[in-house]
Amino acid sequence: NGLLVKLAYLIIPHEYTPQKEELLDERLLATPAVAVQRAHEIAAQMASDAKEAMDLALGLTHRFDERVMDRVGMLEERTDRYQDALGTYLVKLSGRELSTQDNRMLNTLLYTISDLERVGDHAKNIAKAGKEMNEKNIVFSKQAQDELAVLSRAVMDVVNRTVQAYIAMDRNQAMKVEPQEQVVDALVREVKSRHVRRLRDGLCTVEYGFVLEDLLTACERTADHCSNVAVEMLQVADGKL
């Protein structure tokens, strides 16, 4: 599968990234219900791009590939463009007469797009850490690699759950995100604790610790933003925002 992915990147050019004015047609504002639906479609694509960027970035910490790094950068830039376009569009849409359901959808999108964009940012940070590891020939111990593999799976679990809930606007799925975020927090604390012990025992270097800290910070904050998205979805649904 890994070879097929690399081959695809070689033979398929970067996806076309639409310009801001092409994302959301302002003529749809005359039909608010349709405009809200279109905004949700763009937000769902934004969430999917952030998820893909995170998945690819975490892979770069195990095996670096410059073309995959470029792909992460392209996805992160696209989430930036989506956030900019959606923010402007949703503010204009908020002045229209909306049904209760559409108004809740609009509020959910307004409160969550910044968190989704930040997931893309953290994916880029993780990719940069992967590049630094490659350039400096940083290879973590087998134990540290195993710990990071567990953490990476936990991070992708919470990202996948969040995006799944967001695309379907599934309240039940959203309720399962916060417990997963707490698992990521616990894993980050444990990895940090074990690293300190290895550092104390002379089994790791300070330079390795800097890279590890960057990875752990990005993982923890990614889970935090996922939790924010889920909580905001639930609070809007309950009429608390």
GROMACS .gro file of N, CA and C in nm, residues 28-134:
model
  321
   28LEU      N    1  -2.598   3.222  -0.378
   28LEU     CA    2  -2.675   3.127  -0.297
   28LEU      C    3  -2.733   3.192  -0.172
   29LEU      N    4  -2.680   3.306  -0.133
   29LEU     CA    5  -2.730   3.374  -0.013
   29LEU      C    6  -2.877   3.409  -0.026
   30ALA      N    7  -2.924   3.419  -0.150
   30ALA     CA    8  -3.067   3.449  -0.173
   30ALA      C    9  -3.154   3.332  -0.131
   31THR      N   10  -3.093   3.214  -0.122
   31THR     CA   11  -3.164   3.095  -0.074
   31THR      C   12  -3.087   3.042   0.046
   32PRO      N   13  -3.112   3.098   0.166
   32PRO     CA   14  -3.031   3.068   0.283
   32PRO      C   15  -3.015   2.920   0.315
   33ALA      N   16  -3.120   2.841   0.299
   33ALA     CA   17  -3.112   2.698   0.331
   33ALA      C   18  -3.008   2.629   0.243
   34VAL      N   19  -3.007   2.666   0.115
   34VAL     CA   20  -2.909   2.608   0.022
   34VAL      C   21  -2.768   2.657   0.056
   35ALA      N   22  -2.758   2.784   0.093
   35ALA     CA   23  -2.629   2.842   0.128
   35ALA      C   24  -2.569   2.773   0.252
   36VAL      N   25  -2.653   2.744   0.350
   36VAL     CA   26  -2.606   2.675   0.471
   36VAL      C   27  -2.556   2.536   0.436
   37GLN      N   28  -2.629   2.467   0.350
   37GLN     CA   29  -2.588   2.333   0.308
   37GLN      C   30  -2.453   2.337   0.237
   38ARG      N   31  -2.436   2.437   0.149
   38ARG     CA   32  -2.310   2.451   0.077
   38ARG      C   33  -2.195   2.481   0.174
   39ALA      N   34  -2.221   2.565   0.271
   39ALA     CA   35  -2.118   2.597   0.370
   39ALA      C   36  -2.077   2.472   0.448
   40HIS      N   37  -2.176   2.389   0.480
   40HIS     CA   38  -2.143   2.264   0.552
   40HIS      C   39  -2.059   2.172   0.464
   41GLU      N   40  -2.088   2.167   0.335
   41GLU     CA   41  -2.010   2.083   0.243
   41GLU      C   42  -1.864   2.128   0.240
   42ILE      N   43  -1.842   2.259   0.235
   42ILE     CA   44  -1.705   2.311   0.233
   42ILE      C   45  -1.636   2.284   0.367
   43ALA      N   46  -1.710   2.301   0.477
   43ALA     CA   47  -1.652   2.274   0.609
   43ALA      C   48  -1.618   2.127   0.623
   44ALA      N   49  -1.702   2.040   0.568
   44ALA     CA   50  -1.675   1.896   0.573
   44ALA      C   51  -1.549   1.862   0.494
   45GLN      N   52  -1.531   1.927   0.379
   45GLN     CA   53  -1.409   1.906   0.300
   45GLN      C   54  -1.287   1.957   0.376
   46MET      N   55  -1.303   2.069   0.444
   46MET     CA   56  -1.196   2.125   0.526
   46MET      C   57  -1.155   2.026   0.636
   47ALA      N   58  -1.254   1.966   0.700
   47ALA     CA   59  -1.227   1.868   0.805
   47ALA      C   60  -1.156   1.746   0.748
   48SER      N   61  -1.198   1.700   0.632
   48SER     CA   62  -1.136   1.585   0.568
   48SER      C   63  -0.991   1.614   0.530
   49ASP      N   64  -0.966   1.736   0.481
   49ASP     CA   65  -0.829   1.775   0.446
   49ASP      C   66  -0.741   1.779   0.570
   50ALA      N   67  -0.793   1.833   0.679
   50ALA     CA   68  -0.716   1.838   0.804
   50ALA      C   69  -0.683   1.698   0.853
   51LYS      N   70  -0.780   1.607   0.840
   51LYS     CA   71  -0.757   1.468   0.881
   51LYS      C   72  -0.649   1.403   0.796
   52GLU      N   73  -0.657   1.422   0.665
   52GLU     CA   74  -0.557   1.362   0.576
   52GLU      C   75  -0.418   1.419   0.606
   53ALA      N   76  -0.412   1.550   0.627
   53ALA     CA   77  -0.284   1.614   0.657
   53ALA      C   78  -0.222   1.556   0.784
   54MET      N   79  -0.305   1.535   0.886
   54MET     CA   80  -0.255   1.480   1.012
   54MET      C   81  -0.206   1.337   0.994
   55ASP      N   82  -0.281   1.257   0.921
   55ASP     CA   83  -0.243   1.118   0.898
   55ASP      C   84  -0.110   1.109   0.824
   56LEU      N   85  -0.095   1.190   0.719
   56LEU     CA   86   0.029   1.190   0.643
   56LEU      C   87   0.146   1.242   0.726
   57ALA      N   88   0.121   1.347   0.804
   57ALA     CA   89   0.228   1.407   0.886
   57ALA      C   90   0.281   1.308   0.989
   58LEU      N   91   0.193   1.237   1.054
   58LEU     CA   92   0.237   1.139   1.154
   58LEU      C   93   0.322   1.030   1.088
   59GLY      N   94   0.287   0.995   0.965
   59GLY     CA   95   0.367   0.896   0.892
   59GLY      C   96   0.508   0.945   0.863
   60LEU      N   97   0.525   1.076   0.846
   60LEU     CA   98   0.656   1.133   0.816
   60LEU      C   99   0.753   1.120   0.933
   61THR      N  100   0.702   1.099   1.053
   61THR     CA  101   0.791   1.082   1.168
   61THR      C  102   0.852   0.943   1.171
   62HIS      N  103   0.799   0.853   1.090
   62HIS     CA  104   0.853   0.717   1.081
   62HIS      C  105   0.938   0.700   0.955
   63ARG      N  106   0.888   0.757   0.844
   63ARG     CA  107   0.960   0.749   0.717
   63ARG      C  108   0.936   0.877   0.641
   64PHE      N  109   1.043   0.955   0.624
   64PHE     CA  110   1.026   1.087   0.562
   64PHE      C  111   1.024   1.077   0.410
   65ASP      N  112   0.936   1.158   0.350
   65ASP     CA  113   0.923   1.164   0.205
   65ASP      C  114   0.888   1.309   0.169
   66GLU      N  115   0.974   1.373   0.089
   66GLU     CA  116   0.957   1.515   0.058
   66GLU      C  117   0.826   1.542  -0.013
   67ARG      N  118   0.782   1.451  -0.099
   67ARG     CA  119   0.658   1.472  -0.172
   67ARG      C  120   0.537   1.464  -0.078
   68VAL      N  121   0.544   1.377   0.019
   68VAL     CA  122   0.436   1.370   0.118
   68VAL      C  123   0.434   1.498   0.201
   69MET      N  124   0.554   1.549   0.234
   69MET     CA  125   0.563   1.675   0.308
   69MET      C  126   0.497   1.788   0.228
   70ASP      N  127   0.521   1.790   0.097
   70ASP     CA  128   0.457   1.891   0.011
   70ASP      C  129   0.305   1.877   0.014
   71ARG      N  130   0.259   1.754   0.014
   71ARG     CA  131   0.115   1.728   0.018
   71ARG      C  132   0.055   1.783   0.149
   72VAL      N  133   0.123   1.761   0.259
   72VAL     CA  134   0.076   1.814   0.388
   72VAL      C  135   0.067   1.966   0.382
   73GLY      N  136   0.171   2.029   0.324
   73GLY     CA  137   0.171   2.174   0.312
   73GLY      C  138   0.056   2.225   0.227
   74MET      N  139   0.028   2.154   0.116
   74MET     CA  140  -0.082   2.194   0.029
   74MET      C  141  -0.216   2.182   0.101
   75LEU      N  142  -0.235   2.073   0.176
   75LEU     CA  143  -0.360   2.054   0.249
   75LEU      C  144  -0.376   2.160   0.357
   76GLU      N  145  -0.268   2.194   0.425
   76GLU     CA  146  -0.275   2.296   0.530
   76GLU      C  147  -0.312   2.432   0.471
   77GLU      N  148  -0.253   2.464   0.355
   77GLU     CA  149  -0.285   2.591   0.289
   77GLU      C  150  -0.432   2.594   0.246
   78ARG      N  151  -0.481   2.478   0.203
   78ARG     CA  152  -0.621   2.473   0.160
   78ARG      C  153  -0.715   2.490   0.279
   79THR      N  154  -0.681   2.434   0.395
   79THR     CA  155  -0.767   2.456   0.512
   79THR      C  156  -0.768   2.604   0.550
   80ASP      N  157  -0.655   2.672   0.532
   80ASP     CA  158  -0.651   2.817   0.558
   80ASP      C  159  -0.748   2.890   0.466
   81ARG      N  160  -0.746   2.852   0.338
   81ARG     CA  161  -0.833   2.918   0.240
   81ARG      C  162  -0.980   2.889   0.271
   82TYR      N  163  -1.009   2.766   0.309
   82TYR     CA  164  -1.146   2.731   0.345
   82TYR      C  165  -1.194   2.814   0.465
   83GLN      N  166  -1.108   2.825   0.567
   83GLN     CA  167  -1.149   2.901   0.685
   83GLN      C  168  -1.179   3.046   0.650
   84ASP      N  169  -1.093   3.105   0.569
   84ASP     CA  170  -1.111   3.245   0.529
   84ASP      C  171  -1.242   3.263   0.454
   85ALA      N  172  -1.265   3.175   0.355
   85ALA     CA  173  -1.386   3.186   0.274
   85ALA      C  174  -1.512   3.161   0.357
   86LEU      N  175  -1.507   3.059   0.441
   86LEU     CA  176  -1.624   3.026   0.523
   86LEU      C  177  -1.655   3.135   0.624
   87GLY      N  178  -1.552   3.189   0.688
   87GLY     CA  179  -1.575   3.293   0.788
   87GLY      C  180  -1.650   3.411   0.730
   88THR      N  181  -1.604   3.458   0.614
   88THR     CA  182  -1.669   3.571   0.547
   88THR      C  183  -1.812   3.537   0.507
   89TYR      N  184  -1.828   3.421   0.449
   89TYR     CA  185  -1.958   3.377   0.398
   89TYR      C  186  -2.059   3.359   0.510
   90LEU      N  187  -2.017   3.298   0.619
   90LEU     CA  188  -2.109   3.270   0.729
   90LEU      C  189  -2.155   3.397   0.799
   91VAL      N  190  -2.067   3.496   0.807
   91VAL     CA  191  -2.107   3.624   0.866
   91VAL      C  192  -2.216   3.690   0.781
   92LYS      N  193  -2.198   3.685   0.649
   92LYS     CA  194  -2.301   3.740   0.560
   92LYS      C  195  -2.431   3.661   0.572
   93LEU      N  196  -2.418   3.531   0.584
   93LEU     CA  197  -2.535   3.444   0.593
   93LEU      C  198  -2.611   3.464   0.724
   94SER      N  199  -2.538   3.502   0.829
   94SER     CA  200  -2.601   3.517   0.960
   94SER      C  201  -2.705   3.629   0.963
   95GLY      N  202  -2.697   3.719   0.865
   95GLY     CA  203  -2.795   3.828   0.859
   95GLY      C  204  -2.923   3.791   0.787
   96ARG      N  205  -2.928   3.669   0.736
   96ARG     CA  206  -3.048   3.623   0.663
   96ARG      C  207  -3.146   3.554   0.757
   97GLU      N  208  -3.267   3.542   0.710
   97GLU     CA  209  -3.369   3.473   0.791
   97GLU      C  210  -3.350   3.322   0.774
   98LEU      N  211  -3.325   3.253   0.885
   98LEU     CA  212  -3.294   3.111   0.882
   98LEU      C  213  -3.390   3.033   0.970
   99SER      N  214  -3.411   2.908   0.934
   99SER     CA  215  -3.488   2.819   1.021
   99SER      C  216  -3.404   2.789   1.146
  100THR      N  217  -3.468   2.734   1.248
  100THR     CA  218  -3.394   2.699   1.371
  100THR      C  219  -3.283   2.600   1.341
  101GLN      N  220  -3.312   2.502   1.258
  101GLN     CA  221  -3.211   2.401   1.225
  101GLN      C  222  -3.094   2.461   1.148
  102ASP      N  223  -3.123   2.546   1.049
  102ASP     CA  224  -3.016   2.608   0.971
  102ASP      C  225  -2.935   2.704   1.057
  103ASN      N  226  -3.003   2.773   1.148
  103ASN     CA  227  -2.932   2.865   1.237
  103ASN      C  228  -2.834   2.789   1.327
  104ARG      N  229  -2.875   2.672   1.374
  104ARG     CA  230  -2.786   2.591   1.456
  104ARG      C  231  -2.666   2.541   1.375
  105MET      N  232  -2.693   2.502   1.250
  105MET     CA  233  -2.584   2.459   1.164
  105MET      C  234  -2.485   2.573   1.142
  106LEU      N  235  -2.539   2.692   1.113
  106LEU     CA  236  -2.454   2.808   1.091
  106LEU      C  237  -2.368   2.836   1.213
  107ASN      N  238  -2.429   2.834   1.332
  107ASN     CA  239  -2.353   2.860   1.455
  107ASN      C  240  -2.247   2.753   1.478
  108THR      N  241  -2.281   2.628   1.450
  108THR     CA  242  -2.183   2.520   1.466
  108THR      C  243  -2.063   2.545   1.377
  109LEU      N  244  -2.087   2.581   1.252
  109LEU     CA  245  -1.977   2.607   1.158
  109LEU      C  246  -1.893   2.727   1.203
  110LEU      N  247  -1.960   2.833   1.246
  110LEU     CA  248  -1.888   2.952   1.290
  110LEU      C  249  -1.794   2.921   1.407
  111TYR      N  250  -1.841   2.840   1.500
  111TYR     CA  251  -1.762   2.811   1.620
  111TYR      C  252  -1.652   2.708   1.597
  112THR      N  253  -1.660   2.630   1.489
  112THR     CA  254  -1.568   2.516   1.475
  112THR      C  255  -1.461   2.531   1.369
  113ILE      N  256  -1.479   2.619   1.271
  113ILE     CA  257  -1.384   2.621   1.159
  113ILE      C  258  -1.243   2.660   1.203
  114SER      N  259  -1.231   2.743   1.305
  114SER     CA  260  -1.096   2.781   1.349
  114SER      C  261  -1.024   2.662   1.412
  115ASP      N  262  -1.097   2.577   1.484
  115ASP     CA  263  -1.034   2.459   1.543
  115ASP      C  264  -0.990   2.360   1.435
  116LEU      N  265  -1.071   2.344   1.331
  116LEU     CA  266  -1.033   2.255   1.222
  116LEU      C  267  -0.908   2.307   1.150
  117GLU      N  268  -0.902   2.437   1.131
  117GLU     CA  269  -0.785   2.496   1.065
  117GLU      C  270  -0.660   2.473   1.150
  118ARG      N  271  -0.674   2.477   1.281
  118ARG     CA  272  -0.559   2.455   1.369
  118ARG      C  273  -0.510   2.311   1.364
  119VAL      N  274  -0.598   2.216   1.338
  119VAL     CA  275  -0.554   2.078   1.320
  119VAL      C  276  -0.459   2.071   1.200
  120GLY      N  277  -0.493   2.142   1.094
  120GLY     CA  278  -0.405   2.148   0.978
  120GLY      C  279  -0.271   2.211   1.013
  121ASP      N  280  -0.272   2.315   1.095
  121ASP     CA  281  -0.147   2.378   1.139
  121ASP      C  282  -0.059   2.280   1.215
  122HIS      N  283  -0.119   2.204   1.305
  122HIS     CA  284  -0.041   2.110   1.385
  122HIS      C  285   0.012   1.995   1.299
  123ALA      N  286  -0.063   1.958   1.196
  123ALA     CA  287  -0.013   1.857   1.102
  123ALA      C  288   0.115   1.909   1.035
  124LYS      N  289   0.114   2.034   0.996
  124LYS     CA  290   0.233   2.093   0.933
  124LYS      C  291   0.350   2.095   1.031
  125ASN      N  292   0.323   2.124   1.158
  125ASN     CA  293   0.428   2.125   1.259
  125ASN      C  294   0.488   1.985   1.278
  126ILE      N  295   0.402   1.883   1.277
  126ILE     CA  296   0.450   1.746   1.290
  126ILE      C  297   0.535   1.708   1.169
  127ALA      N  298   0.491   1.750   1.050
  127ALA     CA  299   0.568   1.723   0.929
  127ALA      C  300   0.706   1.788   0.937
  128LYS      N  301   0.711   1.909   0.990
  128LYS     CA  302   0.840   1.978   1.006
  128LYS      C  303   0.931   1.902   1.102
  129ALA      N  304   0.871   1.846   1.209
  129ALA     CA  305   0.949   1.766   1.304
  129ALA      C  306   1.003   1.642   1.234
  130GLY      N  307   0.921   1.582   1.147
  130GLY     CA  308   0.966   1.466   1.071
  130GLY      C  309   1.083   1.501   0.981
  131LYS      N  310   1.077   1.619   0.919
  131LYS     CA  311   1.186   1.664   0.832
  131LYS      C  312   1.313   1.687   0.913
  132GLU      N  313   1.299   1.747   1.030
  132GLU     CA  314   1.415   1.769   1.117
  132GLU      C  315   1.479   1.637   1.159
  133MET      N  316   1.395   1.539   1.192
  133MET     CA  317   1.446   1.407   1.228
  133MET      C  318   1.525   1.346   1.113
  134ASN      N  319   1.475   1.365   0.991
  134ASN     CA  320   1.542   1.310   0.874
  134ASN      C  321   1.676   1.380   0.849
   0.00000   0.00000   0.00000
